[in-house]
Short mmCIF file of C-alpha atoms and ligand atoms in Angstrom, two decimals:
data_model
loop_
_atom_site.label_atom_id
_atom_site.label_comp_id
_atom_site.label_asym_id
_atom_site.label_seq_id
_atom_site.Cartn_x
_atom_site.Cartn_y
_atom_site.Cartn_z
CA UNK A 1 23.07 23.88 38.85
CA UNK A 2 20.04 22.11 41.09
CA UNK A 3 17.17 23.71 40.37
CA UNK A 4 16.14 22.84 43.80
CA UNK A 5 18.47 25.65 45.15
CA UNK A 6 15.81 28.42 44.27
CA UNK A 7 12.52 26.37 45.49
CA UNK A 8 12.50 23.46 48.03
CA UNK A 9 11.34 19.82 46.87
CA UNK A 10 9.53 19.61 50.28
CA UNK A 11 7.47 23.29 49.07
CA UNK A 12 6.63 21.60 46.04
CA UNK A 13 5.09 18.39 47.32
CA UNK A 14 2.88 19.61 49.56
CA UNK A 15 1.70 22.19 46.20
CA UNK A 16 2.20 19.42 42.86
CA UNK A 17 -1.21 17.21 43.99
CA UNK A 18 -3.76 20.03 43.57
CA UNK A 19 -1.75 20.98 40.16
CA UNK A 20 -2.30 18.21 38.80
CA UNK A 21 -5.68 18.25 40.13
CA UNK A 22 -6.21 21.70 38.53
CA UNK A 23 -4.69 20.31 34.88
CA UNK A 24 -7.03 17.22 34.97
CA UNK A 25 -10.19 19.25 35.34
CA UNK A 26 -9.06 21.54 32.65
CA UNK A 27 -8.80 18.76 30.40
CA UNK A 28 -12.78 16.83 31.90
CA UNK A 29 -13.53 20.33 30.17
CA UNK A 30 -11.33 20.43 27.08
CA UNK A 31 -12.02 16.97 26.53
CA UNK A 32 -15.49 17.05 27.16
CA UNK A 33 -15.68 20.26 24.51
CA UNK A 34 -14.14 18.26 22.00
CA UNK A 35 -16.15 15.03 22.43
CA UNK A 36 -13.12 12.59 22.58
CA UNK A 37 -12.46 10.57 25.56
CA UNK A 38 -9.11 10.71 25.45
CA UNK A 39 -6.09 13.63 25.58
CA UNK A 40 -2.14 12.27 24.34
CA UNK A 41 -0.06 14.70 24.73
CA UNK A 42 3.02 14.51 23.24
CA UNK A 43 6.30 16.29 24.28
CA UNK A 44 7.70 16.79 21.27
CA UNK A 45 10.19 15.36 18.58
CA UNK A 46 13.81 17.05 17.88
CA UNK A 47 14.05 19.59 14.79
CA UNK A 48 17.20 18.25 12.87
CA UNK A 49 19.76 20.50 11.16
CA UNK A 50 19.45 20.52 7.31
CA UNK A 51 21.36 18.10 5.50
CA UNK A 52 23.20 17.19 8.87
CA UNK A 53 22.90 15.05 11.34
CA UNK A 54 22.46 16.88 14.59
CA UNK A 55 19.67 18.67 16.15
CA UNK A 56 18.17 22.49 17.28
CA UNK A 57 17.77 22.60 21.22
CA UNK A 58 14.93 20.53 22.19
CA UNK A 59 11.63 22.51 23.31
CA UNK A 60 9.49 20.75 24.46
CA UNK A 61 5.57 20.76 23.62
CA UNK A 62 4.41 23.58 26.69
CA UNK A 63 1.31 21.81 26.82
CA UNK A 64 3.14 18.38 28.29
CA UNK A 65 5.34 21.00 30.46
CA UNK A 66 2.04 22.33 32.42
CA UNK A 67 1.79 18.37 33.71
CA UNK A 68 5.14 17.38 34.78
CA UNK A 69 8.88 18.74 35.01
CA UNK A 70 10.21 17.58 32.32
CA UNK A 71 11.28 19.88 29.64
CA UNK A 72 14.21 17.94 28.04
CA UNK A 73 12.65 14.31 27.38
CA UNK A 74 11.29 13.69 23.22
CA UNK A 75 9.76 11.28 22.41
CA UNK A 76 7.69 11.13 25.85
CA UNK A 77 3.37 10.86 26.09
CA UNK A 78 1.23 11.79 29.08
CA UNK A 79 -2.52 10.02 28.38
CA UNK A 80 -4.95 11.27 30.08
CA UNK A 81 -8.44 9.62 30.39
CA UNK A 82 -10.89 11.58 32.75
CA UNK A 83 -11.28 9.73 36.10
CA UNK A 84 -7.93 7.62 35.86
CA UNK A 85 -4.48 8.03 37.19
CA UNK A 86 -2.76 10.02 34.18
CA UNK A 87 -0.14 7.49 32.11
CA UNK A 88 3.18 8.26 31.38
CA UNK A 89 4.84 6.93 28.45
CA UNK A 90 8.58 7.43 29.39
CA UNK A 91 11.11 7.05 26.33
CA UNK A 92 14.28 6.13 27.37
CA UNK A 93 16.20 5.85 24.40
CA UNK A 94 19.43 3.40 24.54
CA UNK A 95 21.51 5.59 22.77
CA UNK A 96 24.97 6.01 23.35
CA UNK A 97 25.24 8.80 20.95
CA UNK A 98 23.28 10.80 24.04
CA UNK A 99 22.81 10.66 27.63
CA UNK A 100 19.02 9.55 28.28
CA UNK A 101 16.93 10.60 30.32
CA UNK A 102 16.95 10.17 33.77
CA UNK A 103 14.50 7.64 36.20
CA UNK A 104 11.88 9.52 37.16
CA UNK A 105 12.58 11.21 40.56
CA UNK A 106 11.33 14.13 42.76
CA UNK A 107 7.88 15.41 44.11
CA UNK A 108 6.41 14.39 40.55
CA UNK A 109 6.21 10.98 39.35
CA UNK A 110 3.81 9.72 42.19
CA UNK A 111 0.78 11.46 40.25
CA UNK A 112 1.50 9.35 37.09
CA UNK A 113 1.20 5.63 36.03
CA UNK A 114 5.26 5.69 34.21
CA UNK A 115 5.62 3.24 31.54
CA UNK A 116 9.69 3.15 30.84
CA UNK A 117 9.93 2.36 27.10
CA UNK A 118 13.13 2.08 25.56
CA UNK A 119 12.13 1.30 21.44
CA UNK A 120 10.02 4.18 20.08
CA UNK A 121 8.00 0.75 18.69
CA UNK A 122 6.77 -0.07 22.03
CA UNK A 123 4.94 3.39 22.42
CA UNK A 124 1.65 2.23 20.22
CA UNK A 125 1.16 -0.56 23.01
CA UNK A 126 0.74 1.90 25.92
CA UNK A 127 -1.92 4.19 23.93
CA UNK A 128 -5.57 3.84 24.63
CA UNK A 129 -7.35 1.10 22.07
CA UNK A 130 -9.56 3.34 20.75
CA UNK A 131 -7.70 5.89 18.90
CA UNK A 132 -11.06 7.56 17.12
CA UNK A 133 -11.76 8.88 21.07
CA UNK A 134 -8.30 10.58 21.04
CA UNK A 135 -7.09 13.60 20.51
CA UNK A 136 -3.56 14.17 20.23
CA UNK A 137 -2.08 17.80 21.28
CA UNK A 138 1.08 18.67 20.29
CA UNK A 139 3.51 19.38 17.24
CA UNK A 140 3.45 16.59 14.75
CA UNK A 141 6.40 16.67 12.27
CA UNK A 142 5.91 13.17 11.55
CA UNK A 143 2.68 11.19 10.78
CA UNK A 144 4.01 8.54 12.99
CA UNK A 145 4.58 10.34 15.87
CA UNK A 146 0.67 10.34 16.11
CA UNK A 147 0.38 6.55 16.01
CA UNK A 148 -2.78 7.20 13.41
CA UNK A 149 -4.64 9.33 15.99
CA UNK A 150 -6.65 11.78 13.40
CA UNK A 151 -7.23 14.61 15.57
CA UNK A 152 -4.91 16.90 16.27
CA UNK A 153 -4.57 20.06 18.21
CA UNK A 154 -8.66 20.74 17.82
CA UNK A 155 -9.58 24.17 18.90
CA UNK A 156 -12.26 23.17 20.63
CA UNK A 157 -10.08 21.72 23.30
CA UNK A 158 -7.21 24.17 23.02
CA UNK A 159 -9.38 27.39 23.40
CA UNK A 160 -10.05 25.60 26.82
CA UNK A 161 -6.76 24.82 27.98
CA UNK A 162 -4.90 28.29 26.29
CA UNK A 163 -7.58 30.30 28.21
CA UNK A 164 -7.81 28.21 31.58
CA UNK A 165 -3.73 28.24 31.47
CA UNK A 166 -3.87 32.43 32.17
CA UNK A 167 -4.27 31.71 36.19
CA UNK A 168 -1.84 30.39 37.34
CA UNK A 169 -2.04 27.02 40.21
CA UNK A 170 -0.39 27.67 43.45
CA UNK A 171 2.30 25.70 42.66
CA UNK A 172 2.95 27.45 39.20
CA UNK A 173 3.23 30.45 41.46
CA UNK A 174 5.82 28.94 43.62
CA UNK A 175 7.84 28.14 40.72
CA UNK A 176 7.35 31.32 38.89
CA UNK A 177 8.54 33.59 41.86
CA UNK A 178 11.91 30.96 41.92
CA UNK A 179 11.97 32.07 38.41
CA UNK A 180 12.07 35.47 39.49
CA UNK A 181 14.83 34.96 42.42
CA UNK A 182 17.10 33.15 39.87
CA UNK A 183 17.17 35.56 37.65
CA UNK A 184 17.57 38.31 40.08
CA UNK A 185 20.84 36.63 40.59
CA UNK A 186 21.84 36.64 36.69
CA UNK A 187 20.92 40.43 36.56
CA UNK A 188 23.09 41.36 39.48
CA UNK A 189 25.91 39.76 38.35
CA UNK A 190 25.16 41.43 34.67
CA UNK A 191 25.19 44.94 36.67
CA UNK A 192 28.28 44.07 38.07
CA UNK A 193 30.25 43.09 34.89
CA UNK A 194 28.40 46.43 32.78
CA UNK A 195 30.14 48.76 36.03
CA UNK A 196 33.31 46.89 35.21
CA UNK A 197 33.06 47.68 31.45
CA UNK A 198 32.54 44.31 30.06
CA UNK A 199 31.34 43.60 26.53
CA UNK A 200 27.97 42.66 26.13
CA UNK A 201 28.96 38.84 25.62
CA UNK A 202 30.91 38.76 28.40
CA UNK A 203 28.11 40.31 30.35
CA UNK A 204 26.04 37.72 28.77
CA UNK A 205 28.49 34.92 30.07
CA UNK A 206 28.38 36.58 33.39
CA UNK A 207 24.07 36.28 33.64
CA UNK A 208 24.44 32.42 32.44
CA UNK A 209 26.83 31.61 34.74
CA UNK A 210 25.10 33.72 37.09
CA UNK A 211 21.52 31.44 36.91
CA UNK A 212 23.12 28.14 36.02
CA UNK A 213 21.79 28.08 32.77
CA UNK A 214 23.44 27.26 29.67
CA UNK A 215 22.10 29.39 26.97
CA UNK A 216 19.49 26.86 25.15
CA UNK A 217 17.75 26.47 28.57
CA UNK A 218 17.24 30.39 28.94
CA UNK A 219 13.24 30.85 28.49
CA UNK A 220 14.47 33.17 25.71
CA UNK A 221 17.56 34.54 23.85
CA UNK A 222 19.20 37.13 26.27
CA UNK A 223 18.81 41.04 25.23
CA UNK A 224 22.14 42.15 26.57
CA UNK A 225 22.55 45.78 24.62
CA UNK A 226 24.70 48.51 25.26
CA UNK A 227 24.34 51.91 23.80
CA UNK A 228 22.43 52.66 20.57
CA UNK A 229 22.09 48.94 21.23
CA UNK A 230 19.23 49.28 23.13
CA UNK A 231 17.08 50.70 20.95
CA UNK A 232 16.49 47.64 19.24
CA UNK A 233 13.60 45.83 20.66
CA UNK A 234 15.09 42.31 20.43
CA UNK A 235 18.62 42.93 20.11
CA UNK A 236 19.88 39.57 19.23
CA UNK A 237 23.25 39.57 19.09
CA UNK A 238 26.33 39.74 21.80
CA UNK A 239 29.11 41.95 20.52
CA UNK A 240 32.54 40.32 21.45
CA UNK A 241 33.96 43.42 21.66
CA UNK A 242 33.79 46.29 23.95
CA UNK A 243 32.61 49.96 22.29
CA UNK A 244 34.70 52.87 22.94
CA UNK A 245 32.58 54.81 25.19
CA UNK A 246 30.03 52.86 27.54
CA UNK A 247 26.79 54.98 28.37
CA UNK A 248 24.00 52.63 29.19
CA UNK A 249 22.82 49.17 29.69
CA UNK A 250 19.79 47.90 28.47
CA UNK A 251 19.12 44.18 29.65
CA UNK A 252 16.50 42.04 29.55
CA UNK A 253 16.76 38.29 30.37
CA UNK A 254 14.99 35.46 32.34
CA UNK A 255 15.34 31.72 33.84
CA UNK A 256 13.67 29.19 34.35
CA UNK A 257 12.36 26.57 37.25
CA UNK A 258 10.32 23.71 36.68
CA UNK A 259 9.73 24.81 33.39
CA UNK A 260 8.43 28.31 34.04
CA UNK A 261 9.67 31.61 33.25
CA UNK A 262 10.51 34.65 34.27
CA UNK A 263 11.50 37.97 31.84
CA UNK A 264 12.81 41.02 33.11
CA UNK A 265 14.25 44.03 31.90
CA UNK A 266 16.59 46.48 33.49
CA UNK A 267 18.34 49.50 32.32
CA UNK A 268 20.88 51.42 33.68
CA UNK A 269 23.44 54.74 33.06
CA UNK A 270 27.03 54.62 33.40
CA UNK A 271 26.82 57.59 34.70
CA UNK A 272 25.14 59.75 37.16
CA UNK A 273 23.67 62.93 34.94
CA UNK A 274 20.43 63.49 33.25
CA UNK A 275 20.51 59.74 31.39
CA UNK A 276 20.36 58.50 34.93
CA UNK A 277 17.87 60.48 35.97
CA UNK A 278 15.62 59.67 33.42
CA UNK A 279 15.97 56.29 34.49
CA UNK A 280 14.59 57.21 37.57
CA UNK A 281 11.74 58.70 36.47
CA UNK A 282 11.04 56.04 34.23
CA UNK A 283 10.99 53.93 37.17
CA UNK A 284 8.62 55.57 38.97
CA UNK A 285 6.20 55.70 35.63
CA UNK A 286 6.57 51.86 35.82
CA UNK A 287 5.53 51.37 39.30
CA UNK A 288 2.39 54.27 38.65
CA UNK A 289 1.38 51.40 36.15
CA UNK A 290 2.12 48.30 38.36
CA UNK A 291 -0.38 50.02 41.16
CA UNK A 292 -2.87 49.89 38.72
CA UNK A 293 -3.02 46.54 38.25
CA UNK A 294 -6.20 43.99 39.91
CA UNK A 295 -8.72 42.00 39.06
CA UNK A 296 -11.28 43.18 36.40
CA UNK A 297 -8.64 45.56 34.88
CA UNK A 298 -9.04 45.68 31.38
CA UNK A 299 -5.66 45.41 30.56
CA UNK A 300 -5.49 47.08 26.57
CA UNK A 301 -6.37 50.34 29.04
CA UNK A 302 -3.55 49.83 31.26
CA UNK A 303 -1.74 49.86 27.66
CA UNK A 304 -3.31 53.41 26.71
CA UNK A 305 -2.62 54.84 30.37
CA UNK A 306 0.85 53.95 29.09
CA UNK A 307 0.68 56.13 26.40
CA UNK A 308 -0.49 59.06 28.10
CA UNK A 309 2.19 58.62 31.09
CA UNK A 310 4.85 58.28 28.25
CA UNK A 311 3.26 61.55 25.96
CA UNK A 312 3.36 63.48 29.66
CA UNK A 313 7.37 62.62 29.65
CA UNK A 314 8.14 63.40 26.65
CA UNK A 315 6.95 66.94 27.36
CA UNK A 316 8.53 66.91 30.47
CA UNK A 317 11.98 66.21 28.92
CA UNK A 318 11.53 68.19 25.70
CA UNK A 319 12.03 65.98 23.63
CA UNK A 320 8.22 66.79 21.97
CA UNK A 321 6.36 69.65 21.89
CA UNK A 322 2.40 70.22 22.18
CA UNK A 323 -0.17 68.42 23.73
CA UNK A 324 -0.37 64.77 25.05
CA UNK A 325 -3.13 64.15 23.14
CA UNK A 326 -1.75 65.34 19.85
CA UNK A 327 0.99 63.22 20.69
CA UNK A 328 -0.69 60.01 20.81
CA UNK A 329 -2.96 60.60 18.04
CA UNK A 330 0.03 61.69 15.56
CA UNK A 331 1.53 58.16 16.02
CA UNK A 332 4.61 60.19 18.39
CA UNK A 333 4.25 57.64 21.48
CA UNK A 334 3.73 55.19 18.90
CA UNK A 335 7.24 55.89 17.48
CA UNK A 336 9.02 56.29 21.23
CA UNK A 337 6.92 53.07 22.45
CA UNK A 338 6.67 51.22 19.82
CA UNK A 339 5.77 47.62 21.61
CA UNK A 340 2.76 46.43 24.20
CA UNK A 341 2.86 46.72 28.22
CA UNK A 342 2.86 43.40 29.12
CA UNK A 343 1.70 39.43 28.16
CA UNK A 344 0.71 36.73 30.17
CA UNK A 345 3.82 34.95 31.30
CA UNK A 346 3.83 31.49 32.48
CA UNK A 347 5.58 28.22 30.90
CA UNK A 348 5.72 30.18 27.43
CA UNK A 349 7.86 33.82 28.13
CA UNK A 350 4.45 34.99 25.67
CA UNK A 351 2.32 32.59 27.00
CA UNK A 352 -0.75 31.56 25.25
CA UNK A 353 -4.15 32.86 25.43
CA UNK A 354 -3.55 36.65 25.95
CA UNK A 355 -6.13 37.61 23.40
CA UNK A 356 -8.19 34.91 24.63
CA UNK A 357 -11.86 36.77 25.75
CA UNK A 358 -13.28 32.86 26.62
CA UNK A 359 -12.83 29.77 26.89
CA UNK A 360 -14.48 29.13 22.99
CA UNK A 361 -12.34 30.84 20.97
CA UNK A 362 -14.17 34.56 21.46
CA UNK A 363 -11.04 37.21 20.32
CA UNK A 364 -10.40 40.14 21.70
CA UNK A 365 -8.39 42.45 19.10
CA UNK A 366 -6.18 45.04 20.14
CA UNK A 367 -7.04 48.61 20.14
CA UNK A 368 -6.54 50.14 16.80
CA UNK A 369 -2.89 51.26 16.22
CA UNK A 370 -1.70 48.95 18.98
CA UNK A 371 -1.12 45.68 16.87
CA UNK A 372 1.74 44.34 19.03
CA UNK A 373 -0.41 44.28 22.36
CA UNK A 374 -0.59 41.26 23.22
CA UNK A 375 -2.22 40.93 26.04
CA UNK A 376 -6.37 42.44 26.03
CA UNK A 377 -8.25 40.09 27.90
CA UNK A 378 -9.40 41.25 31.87
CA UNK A 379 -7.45 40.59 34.51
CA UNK A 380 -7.91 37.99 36.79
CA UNK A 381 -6.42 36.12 40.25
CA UNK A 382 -3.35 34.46 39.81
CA UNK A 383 -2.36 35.22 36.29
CA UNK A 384 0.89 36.15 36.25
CA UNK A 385 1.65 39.29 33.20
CA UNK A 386 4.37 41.53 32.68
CA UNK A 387 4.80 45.22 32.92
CA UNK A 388 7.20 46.91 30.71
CA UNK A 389 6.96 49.80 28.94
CA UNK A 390 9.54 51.06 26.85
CA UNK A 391 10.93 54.70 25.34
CA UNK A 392 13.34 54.11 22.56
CA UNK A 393 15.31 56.35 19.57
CA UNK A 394 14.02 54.32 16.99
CA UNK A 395 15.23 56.58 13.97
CA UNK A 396 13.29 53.74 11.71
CA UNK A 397 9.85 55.18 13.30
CA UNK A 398 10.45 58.29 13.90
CA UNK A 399 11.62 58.42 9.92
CA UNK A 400 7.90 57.88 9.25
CA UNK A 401 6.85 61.09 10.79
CA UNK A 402 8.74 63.10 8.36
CA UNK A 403 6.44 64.86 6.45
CA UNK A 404 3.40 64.44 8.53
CA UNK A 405 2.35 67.06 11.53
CA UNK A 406 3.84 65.23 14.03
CA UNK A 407 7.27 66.00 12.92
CA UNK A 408 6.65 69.39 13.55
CA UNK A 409 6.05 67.86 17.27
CA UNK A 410 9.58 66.75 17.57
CA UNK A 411 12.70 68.25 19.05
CA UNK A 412 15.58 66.80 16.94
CA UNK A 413 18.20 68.35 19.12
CA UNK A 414 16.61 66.44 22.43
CA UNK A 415 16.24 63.21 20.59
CA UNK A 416 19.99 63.77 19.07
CA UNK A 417 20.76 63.94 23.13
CA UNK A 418 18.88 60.79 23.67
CA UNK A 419 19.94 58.76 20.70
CA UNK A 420 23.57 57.32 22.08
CA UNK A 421 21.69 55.62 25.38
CA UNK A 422 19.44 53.94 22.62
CA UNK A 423 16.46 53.97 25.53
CA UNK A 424 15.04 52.40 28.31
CA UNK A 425 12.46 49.61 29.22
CA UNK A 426 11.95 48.37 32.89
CA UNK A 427 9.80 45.44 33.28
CA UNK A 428 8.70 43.24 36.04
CA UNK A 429 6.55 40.13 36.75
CA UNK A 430 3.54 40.60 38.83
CA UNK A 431 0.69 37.85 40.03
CA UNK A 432 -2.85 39.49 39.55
CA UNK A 433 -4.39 39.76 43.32
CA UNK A 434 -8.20 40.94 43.87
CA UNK A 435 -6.88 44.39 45.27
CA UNK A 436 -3.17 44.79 43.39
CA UNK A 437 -0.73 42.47 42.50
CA UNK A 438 2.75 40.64 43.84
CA UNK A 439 5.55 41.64 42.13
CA UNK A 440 8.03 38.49 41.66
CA UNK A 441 10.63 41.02 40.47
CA UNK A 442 10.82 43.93 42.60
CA UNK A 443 10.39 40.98 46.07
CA UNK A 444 13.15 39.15 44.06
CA UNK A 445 15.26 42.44 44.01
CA UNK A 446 14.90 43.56 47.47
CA UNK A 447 15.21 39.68 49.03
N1 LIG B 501 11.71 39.28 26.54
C1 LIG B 501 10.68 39.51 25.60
C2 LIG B 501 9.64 40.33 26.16
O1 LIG B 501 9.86 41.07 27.09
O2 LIG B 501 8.49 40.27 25.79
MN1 LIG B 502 8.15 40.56 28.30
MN1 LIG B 503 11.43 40.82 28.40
#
């Protein structure tokens, strides 16, 4: 399907100029930083299949992706020397093992000086003369995909770019909140086929067809999970066939446009009863946290409000005894919410640079006890994060507890109730404003 069905062309011409604009001073900086003259940027080689002769889907290098479109083209280079029109080094393999890729069309290639090779060979001749002022940025499975340039992927220009790449460019934006409308339209049609009793494959089928995408251009595998299913964090597999009783749908899938992603998670009953209901309220805990958000938030105490708001519920439903407090600090939200409220989001479904606290490499560590948070940087304009917390029978964790006070905190006859939903996570996309935030996901839903 056209991409161009979920964001017009026209939209993105007027936005693509000051993009680019955007990426080239990010890379004066980065390049600057590392004291090289030069950035090539490669898009990436195909993995190959052990002792076979066929490859892994093609993904392509994210740094190349936050220049141009193109997210299915190896073999490519974008050089970029401060103060000149960017070069593209086009590789248009003849192959007729493959379909090449196409001539460079749309809103994009005017920004970019394309040089149309056809021999890998003919690359070298296109590269700046000085390779000691390069850098090279990008995965390197093969010396000679770096033409002899000796530095790659320095930190000193990464921290830059991974940092800066957290606010997002109007036109990111644009194509973010397309992301969002697309796959809107997958999780409809997944609602649709879990209220007709499908399996979760063919509910899976149903979301593809749903966004247009075949499954290797999904920003990530699909969590389609029914039942106990959903209890595992990143369910990975589609069962074929249907389980005897249906009681709740756990799904959490994305699309892409442009190259950027969106990743949302919905969860619904099968019936209505308290399951449902508990839905509901879980809803309304997510949006408590989503009107949190703005600029200068520190995000890792978003993350901790979480916990309290999810110790508070568990009380409320019974399903733990004693105080909130005691609850968090026996490792009992832990155990329910096992996973962090949100990441950056962007051309990478985790995008880089969450723990980012500068643009030198400065860390910031999660909290203590919260290893899997990944975002903990402050919040600024225009980044674009998730919110999704999570409440799960996750017999693995809650196993731990055995033995140690907080067991004696637990109602095994409530979580028996919950165990056969496997649990609920509800997670939107939201662009950081000065005063709250746009939600892609619930604008998407309500369109
Ligand atoms: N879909 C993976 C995540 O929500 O982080
Ligand atoms: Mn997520
Ligand atoms: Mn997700």
């Amino acid at each position: 399907m056209d991409v161009n069905n979920y964001v017009s062309d026209t939209a993105l011409t007027d936005l693509y100029p000051a993009h680019v604009a955007t990426i080239k001073s990010r890379h004066d900086s980065a390049l600057e930083r590392a004291g090289a003259g030069h950035a090539v940027i490669f898009s990436g080689a195909p993995h190959g299949v052990f002792l076979d002769d066929y490859n892994y889907p093609f993904k392509a290098n994210p740094h190349f992706v936050s220049w141009l479109p193109l997210t299915n083209t190896p073999f490519c280079y974008l050089v970029y020397t401060p103060g000149e029109k960017p070069v593209l080094i086009y590789y248009q393999e003849k192959d007729y093992w493959h379909v090449s890729p196409a001539k460079p069309e749309g809103y994009w290639p005017d920004q970019f000086d394309i040089r149309i090779v056809h021999n890998l060979d003919d690359i070298a001749g296109h590269l700046p003369e000085s390779l000691d002022k390069c850098i090279f940025i990008g995965e390197v499975n093969e010396d000679a995909h770096a033409f002899g340039i000796e530095r790659i992927n320095p930190m000193t220009a990464l921290n830059v770019l991974h940092f800066e790449r957290g606010s997002k460019t109007h036109y990111e934006l644009e194509c973010m909140r397309s992301a969002s409308r697309r796959g809107v339209l997958g999780h409809r049609a997944a609602a649709r086929a879990f209220d007709a009793g499908k399996s979760e494959f063919d509910i899976h089928l149903d979301y593809c067809r749903a966004v247009g995408h075949p499954e290797n251009d999904l920003p990530y595998g699909n969590i389609v999970a029914l039942n106990e299913n959903g209890a595992v964090l990143h369910y990975q597999h589609q069962d074929t066939d249907k389980p005897a009783a249906i009681r709740s749908f756990l799904i959490d899938a994305g699309a892409r446009v442009h190259g950027y992603a969106s990743d949302i998670t919905r969860t619904y009953a099968k019936r209505d009863g308290e399951f449902s209901e508990l839905i509901q309220r879980f809803d309304q805990l997510q949006r408590e946290l989503v009107a949190e958000v703005k600029v200068g938030l520190d995000f890792a105490s978003l993350h901790l409000l979480c916990h309290q708001k999810i110790a508070d519920l568990l009380l409320e439903i019974d399903v733990a005894k004693g105080s909130a407090e005691a609850l968090i600090e026996s490792g009992v939200t832990s155990a329910f919410y096992p996973h962090g409220l949100g990441h950056l989001l962007g051309i990478q479904v985790h995008d880089v640079g969450g723990h980012s606290g500068d643009d030198s490499g400065t860390l910031i560590e999660p909290p203590d006890g919260h290893p899997f948070l990944r975002l903990t940087r402050l919040l600024e304009a225009d980044q674009v994060i998730t919110i999704e917390p999570g409440l799960y029978v996750i017999d693995m964790l809650l196993d731990e507890l055995n033995g140690a006070p907080a067991e004696k905190m637990l109602n095994q006859k409530r979580i028996d109730w919950l165990r056969p939903y496997g649990g609920i996570r509800i997670e939107d996309n939201v662009r950081i404003l000065a005063d709250g935030c746009e939600n892609f996901t619930r604008d998407a839903f309500s369109a």
